[in-house]
PDB file of C-alpha atoms in Angstrom:
ATOM      1  CA  MET A  31     -47.884-228.753 -28.354  1.00 91.00           C
ATOM      2  CA  LEU A  32     -46.934-228.261 -32.000  1.00 97.00           C
ATOM      3  CA  ALA A  33     -47.794-225.063 -33.849  1.00 98.00           C
ATOM      4  CA  ILE A  34     -51.122-225.100 -35.667  1.00 98.00           C
ATOM      5  CA  LEU A  35     -50.648-224.695 -39.421  1.00 98.00           C
ATOM      6  CA  GLU A  36     -53.365-223.014 -41.450  1.00 97.00           C
ATOM      7  CA  LYS A  37     -53.779-221.925 -45.056  1.00 97.00           C
ATOM      8  CA  VAL A  38     -54.793-218.245 -45.213  1.00 97.00           C
ATOM      9  CA  PRO A  39     -55.512-215.996 -48.230  1.00 96.00           C
ATOM     10  CA  ASP A  40     -51.974-214.571 -48.400  1.00 94.00           C
ATOM     11  CA  GLY A  41     -50.033-217.735 -47.511  1.00 97.00           C
ATOM     12  CA  TYR A  42     -49.904-219.720 -44.279  1.00 98.00           C
ATOM     13  CA  ASP A  43     -50.040-219.072 -40.556  1.00 98.00           C
ATOM     14  CA  ALA A  44     -48.186-221.094 -37.958  1.00 98.00           C
ATOM     15  CA  ARG A  45     -49.723-220.451 -34.521  1.00 98.00           C
ATOM     16  CA  PHE A  46     -48.121-221.297 -31.218  1.00 98.00           C
ATOM     17  CA  HIS A  47     -50.311-221.098 -28.099  1.00 98.00           C
ATOM     18  CA  ARG A  48     -48.679-220.983 -24.666  1.00 98.00           C
ATOM     19  CA  SER A  49     -49.922-220.220 -21.177  1.00 97.00           C
ATOM     20  CA  PHE A  50     -47.538-218.632 -18.704  1.00 97.00           C
ATOM     21  CA  GLY A  51     -47.967-218.346 -14.951  1.00 97.00           C
ATOM     22  CA  HIS A  52     -46.661-214.788 -15.223  1.00 97.00           C
ATOM     23  CA  SER A  53     -48.235-211.442 -16.066  1.00 97.00           C
ATOM     24  CA  ALA A  54     -48.453-210.121 -19.601  1.00 97.00           C
ATOM     25  CA  GLU A  55     -46.058-207.356 -18.511  1.00 97.00           C
ATOM     26  CA  ALA A  56     -43.448-209.903 -17.371  1.00 97.00           C
ATOM     27  CA  VAL A  57     -43.694-211.809 -20.659  1.00 98.00           C
ATOM     28  CA  TRP A  58     -43.686-208.528 -22.619  1.00 98.00           C
ATOM     29  CA  SER A  59     -40.383-207.566 -20.996  1.00 98.00           C
ATOM     30  CA  MET A  60     -38.887-210.851 -22.275  1.00 97.00           C
ATOM     31  CA  LEU A  61     -39.876-209.821 -25.819  1.00 98.00           C
ATOM     32  CA  THR A  62     -38.817-206.184 -25.722  1.00 98.00           C
ATOM     33  CA  GLU A  63     -36.033-205.570 -23.178  1.00 98.00           C
ATOM     34  CA  ASN A  64     -32.630-206.292 -24.703  1.00 97.00           C
ATOM     35  CA  ASP A  65     -31.061-207.719 -21.533  1.00 96.00           C
ATOM     36  CA  LYS A  66     -33.865-210.325 -21.366  1.00 96.00           C
ATOM     37  CA  LEU A  67     -34.389-210.778 -25.123  1.00 96.00           C
ATOM     38  CA  SER A  68     -30.724-211.639 -25.653  1.00 93.00           C
ATOM     39  CA  ARG A  69     -30.957-214.468 -23.106  1.00 93.00           C
ATOM     40  CA  TRP A  70     -33.501-216.432 -25.181  1.00 95.00           C
ATOM     41  CA  PHE A  71     -32.699-215.199 -28.717  1.00 95.00           C
ATOM     42  CA  SER A  72     -29.143-213.905 -28.693  1.00 92.00           C
ATOM     43  CA  GLU A  73     -29.222-212.622 -32.290  1.00 94.00           C
ATOM     44  CA  LEU A  74     -32.142-210.238 -31.679  1.00 96.00           C
ATOM     45  CA  GLU A  75     -31.769-206.697 -30.350  1.00 96.00           C
ATOM     46  CA  VAL A  76     -34.439-204.008 -30.118  1.00 97.00           C
ATOM     47  CA  GLY A  77     -33.243-200.915 -31.991  1.00 96.00           C
ATOM     48  CA  GLU A  78     -36.252-198.590 -31.718  1.00 97.00           C
ATOM     49  CA  LEU A  79     -39.292-199.932 -29.876  1.00 98.00           C
ATOM     50  CA  ARG A  80     -42.097-198.122 -31.705  1.00 98.00           C
ATOM     51  CA  GLU A  81     -44.312-198.688 -34.728  1.00 98.00           C
ATOM     52  CA  GLY A  82     -42.027-197.928 -37.643  1.00 97.00           C
ATOM     53  CA  GLY A  83     -39.046-198.755 -35.426  1.00 98.00           C
ATOM     54  CA  PHE A  84     -36.939-201.857 -35.797  1.00 98.00           C
ATOM     55  CA  ILE A  85     -35.382-204.918 -34.265  1.00 97.00           C
ATOM     56  CA  ARG A  86     -31.915-205.991 -35.354  1.00 96.00           C
ATOM     57  CA  PHE A  87     -31.124-209.580 -36.292  1.00 95.00           C
ATOM     58  CA  ASN A  88     -27.370-209.741 -35.739  1.00 92.00           C
ATOM     59  CA  MET A  89     -25.583-212.056 -38.168  1.00 90.00           C
ATOM     60  CA  PRO A  90     -22.491-214.101 -37.216  1.00 87.00           C
ATOM     61  CA  ASP A  91     -20.352-212.049 -39.640  1.00 91.00           C
ATOM     62  CA  GLY A  92     -21.093-208.808 -37.753  1.00 88.00           C
ATOM     63  CA  SER A  93     -23.707-207.519 -40.203  1.00 90.00           C
ATOM     64  CA  PHE A  94     -27.377-207.304 -39.308  1.00 93.00           C
ATOM     65  CA  GLU A  95     -30.791-207.482 -40.866  1.00 94.00           C
ATOM     66  CA  LYS A  96     -33.314-204.816 -39.923  1.00 96.00           C
ATOM     67  CA  LEU A  97     -36.705-206.233 -38.909  1.00 97.00           C
ATOM     68  CA  ASP A  98     -39.335-203.494 -39.200  1.00 98.00           C
ATOM     69  CA  ILE A  99     -41.835-203.176 -36.359  1.00 98.00           C
ATOM     70  CA  LEU A 100     -45.237-203.141 -38.060  1.00 98.00           C
ATOM     71  CA  GLU A 101     -47.505-203.051 -35.014  1.00 98.00           C
ATOM     72  CA  LEU A 102     -46.825-202.261 -31.367  1.00 98.00           C
ATOM     73  CA  ASN A 103     -49.352-202.074 -28.548  1.00 98.00           C
ATOM     74  CA  PRO A 104     -47.610-202.642 -25.176  1.00 97.00           C
ATOM     75  CA  PRO A 105     -47.992-205.012 -23.426  1.00 97.00           C
ATOM     76  CA  SER A 106     -50.143-207.002 -25.808  1.00 97.00           C
ATOM     77  CA  ILE A 107     -49.081-206.808 -29.502  1.00 98.00           C
ATOM     78  CA  LEU A 108     -45.675-206.877 -31.179  1.00 98.00           C
ATOM     79  CA  GLU A 109     -45.420-207.632 -34.898  1.00 98.00           C
ATOM     80  CA  TYR A 110     -42.368-207.319 -37.090  1.00 98.00           C
ATOM     81  CA  THR A 111     -40.980-208.463 -40.417  1.00 98.00           C
ATOM     82  CA  TRP A 112     -39.094-211.741 -40.549  1.00 95.00           C
ATOM     83  CA  GLY A 113     -37.379-211.852 -43.913  1.00 92.00           C
ATOM     84  CA  GLU A 114     -40.250-212.090 -46.411  1.00 93.00           C
ATOM     85  CA  ASP A 115     -42.590-213.177 -43.603  1.00 97.00           C
ATOM     86  CA  ARG A 116     -43.886-211.692 -40.360  1.00 97.00           C
ATOM     87  CA  VAL A 117     -43.786-212.637 -36.703  1.00 98.00           C
ATOM     88  CA  ARG A 118     -46.561-211.516 -34.373  1.00 98.00           C
ATOM     89  CA  PHE A 119     -46.743-211.890 -30.595  1.00 98.00           C
ATOM     90  CA  GLU A 120     -50.103-211.434 -28.884  1.00 98.00           C
ATOM     91  CA  LEU A 121     -50.429-211.462 -25.087  1.00 98.00           C
ATOM     92  CA  TYR A 122     -53.736-211.928 -23.281  1.00 98.00           C
ATOM     93  CA  PRO A 123     -54.040-211.491 -19.506  1.00 97.00           C
ATOM     94  CA  GLU A 124     -55.571-214.468 -17.688  1.00 96.00           C
ATOM     95  CA  PRO A 125     -56.391-215.010 -14.013  1.00 95.00           C
ATOM     96  CA  GLU A 126     -53.310-217.193 -13.490  1.00 94.00           C
ATOM     97  CA  GLY A 127     -50.902-215.189 -15.706  1.00 97.00           C
ATOM     98  CA  CYS A 128     -51.216-214.723 -19.445  1.00 98.00           C
ATOM     99  CA  ARG A 129     -51.657-216.523 -22.734  1.00 98.00           C
ATOM    100  CA  LEU A 130     -49.188-215.927 -25.539  1.00 98.00           C
ATOM    101  CA  VAL A 131     -50.017-216.508 -29.184  1.00 98.00           C
ATOM    102  CA  LEU A 132     -47.076-216.391 -31.573  1.00 98.00           C
ATOM    103  CA  ILE A 133     -48.069-216.282 -35.231  1.00 98.00           C
ATOM    104  CA  GLU A 134     -45.494-216.703 -37.945  1.00 98.00           C
ATOM    105  CA  LYS A 135     -47.158-215.409 -41.119  1.00 98.00           C
ATOM    106  CA  LEU A 136     -45.550-217.290 -43.992  1.00 98.00           C
ATOM    107  CA  GLN A 137     -45.811-216.339 -47.655  1.00 97.00           C
ATOM    108  CA  ALA A 138     -44.847-219.914 -48.547  1.00 96.00           C
ATOM    109  CA  ILE A 139     -43.859-223.129 -46.837  1.00 97.00           C
ATOM    110  CA  THR A 140     -40.266-223.960 -47.758  1.00 95.00           C
ATOM    111  CA  ALA A 141     -37.648-226.525 -46.768  1.00 95.00           C
ATOM    112  CA  HIS A 142     -36.559-224.029 -44.080  1.00 95.00           C
ATOM    113  CA  THR A 143     -40.011-223.798 -42.454  1.00 97.00           C
ATOM    114  CA  PRO A 144     -39.619-226.792 -40.081  1.00 98.00           C
ATOM    115  CA  LYS A 145     -36.290-225.319 -38.886  1.00 97.00           C
ATOM    116  CA  ASP A 146     -37.910-221.974 -38.055  1.00 96.00           C
ATOM    117  CA  LEU A 147     -40.891-223.611 -36.376  1.00 98.00           C
ATOM    118  CA  ALA A 148     -38.655-225.830 -34.242  1.00 98.00           C
ATOM    119  CA  GLY A 149     -36.622-222.739 -33.365  1.00 97.00           C
ATOM    120  CA  TRP A 150     -39.647-220.743 -32.249  1.00 98.00           C
ATOM    121  CA  HIS A 151     -40.941-223.755 -30.317  1.00 98.00           C
ATOM    122  CA  VAL A 152     -37.678-224.023 -28.371  1.00 97.00           C
ATOM    123  CA  CYS A 153     -37.493-220.236 -27.872  1.00 97.00           C
ATOM    124  CA  LEU A 154     -40.941-220.188 -26.276  1.00 97.00           C
ATOM    125  CA  GLU A 155     -39.927-223.016 -23.950  1.00 97.00           C
ATOM    126  CA  VAL A 156     -36.744-221.130 -23.015  1.00 96.00           C
ATOM    127  CA  VAL A 157     -38.856-218.028 -22.214  1.00 97.00           C
ATOM    128  CA  ARG A 158     -41.111-220.126 -19.969  1.00 96.00           C
ATOM    129  CA  LEU A 159     -38.157-221.690 -18.192  1.00 96.00           C
ATOM    130  CA  MET A 160     -36.442-218.324 -17.707  1.00 96.00           C
ATOM    131  CA  LEU A 161     -39.591-216.793 -16.237  1.00 97.00           C
ATOM    132  CA  ASP A 162     -39.795-219.788 -13.880  1.00 96.00           C
ATOM    133  CA  GLY A 163     -36.140-219.309 -12.887  1.00 96.00           C
ATOM    134  CA  GLU A 164     -34.935-222.430 -14.697  1.00 96.00           C
ATOM    135  CA  GLU A 165     -32.664-223.176 -17.655  1.00 91.00           C
ATOM    136  CA  MET A 166     -32.789-225.550 -20.596  1.00 90.00           C
ATOM    137  CA  PRO A 167     -29.909-228.046 -20.411  1.00 89.00           C
ATOM    138  CA  SER A 168     -29.319-228.311 -24.193  1.00 91.00           C
ATOM    139  CA  ARG A 169     -31.122-226.112 -26.688  1.00 92.00           C
ATOM    140  CA  LYS A 170     -29.430-227.968 -29.545  1.00 94.00           C
ATOM    141  CA  GLU A 171     -30.765-231.375 -28.459  1.00 95.00           C
ATOM    142  CA  GLU A 172     -34.193-229.894 -27.795  1.00 95.00           C
ATOM    143  CA  TRP A 173     -34.225-228.231 -31.234  1.00 97.00           C
ATOM    144  CA  GLU A 174     -33.160-231.455 -32.991  1.00 97.00           C
ATOM    145  CA  SER A 175     -36.049-233.341 -31.387  1.00 96.00           C
ATOM    146  CA  TRP A 176     -38.598-230.672 -32.340  1.00 98.00           C
ATOM    147  CA  TYR A 177     -37.132-230.288 -35.837  1.00 98.00           C
ATOM    148  CA  GLU A 178     -37.884-233.960 -36.542  1.00 97.00           C
ATOM    149  CA  GLN A 179     -41.451-233.485 -35.286  1.00 98.00           C
ATOM    150  CA  TYR A 180     -41.984-230.290 -37.290  1.00 98.00           C
ATOM    151  CA  THR A 181     -40.623-231.906 -40.447  1.00 98.00           C
ATOM    152  CA  ARG A 182     -43.281-234.621 -40.134  1.00 97.00           C
ATOM    153  CA  HIS A 183     -45.928-232.056 -39.135  1.00 98.00           C
ATOM    154  CA  VAL A 184     -45.245-229.789 -42.144  1.00 98.00           C
ATOM    155  CA  ASP A 185     -45.089-232.773 -44.530  1.00 97.00           C
ATOM    156  CA  ALA A 186     -48.434-234.075 -43.243  1.00 97.00           C
ATOM    157  CA  PHE A 187     -49.988-230.602 -43.519  1.00 97.00           C
ATOM    158  CA  LEU A 188     -48.787-230.198 -47.110  1.00 95.00           C
ATOM    159  CA  ALA A 189     -50.035-233.683 -48.026  1.00 95.00           C
ATOM    160  CA  GLU A 190     -53.437-232.833 -46.535  1.00 92.00           C
ATOM    161  CA  GLU A 191     -53.485-229.527 -48.427  1.00 86.00           C
ATOM    162  CA  GLY A 192     -52.486-231.286 -51.632  1.00 76.00           C
ATOM    163  CA  GLY A 193     -49.617-228.869 -52.094  1.00 57.00           C
ATOM    164  CA  GLN A 194     -45.882-229.125 -52.145  1.00 51.00           C
ATOM    165  CA  GLY A 195     -44.924-225.748 -50.609  1.00 55.00           C
ATOM    166  CA  ASN A 196     -42.024-223.946 -52.269  1.00 51.00           C
TER     167      ASN A 196
END
């Protein structure tokens, strides 16, 4: 299921909804424990897991960008900066596991937006597969397929909104 795009007062939200057959605590550990986090998003590393703490986005050249943790409420809320935007994970316990809502809070929709959305889409699928003890054969092929879909999705959203993004 594609992310739901919505115009909000301070920009746009892209919402991903996923159900996992695993506890909120198990999913939380995938988001916050470096040995698990690095398996589905190798560039991310938790520096200080606390409000006001940070997550590192490690760049290929050895430098890193500091992503500030804005809200933390284990095991249900994790929100941090993502460049000029924000990423928020919300976990809700359910009888058969938990529901995850990932919200990317965008100041503007840009040419890069479909790439990010496809990336998050694939990441969430990798998390699901890992929790189920499986692996994704080719993340690159999976991303390329979703990137095409998100490009069309974002274009259609912008056309409906009557805007061009940035």
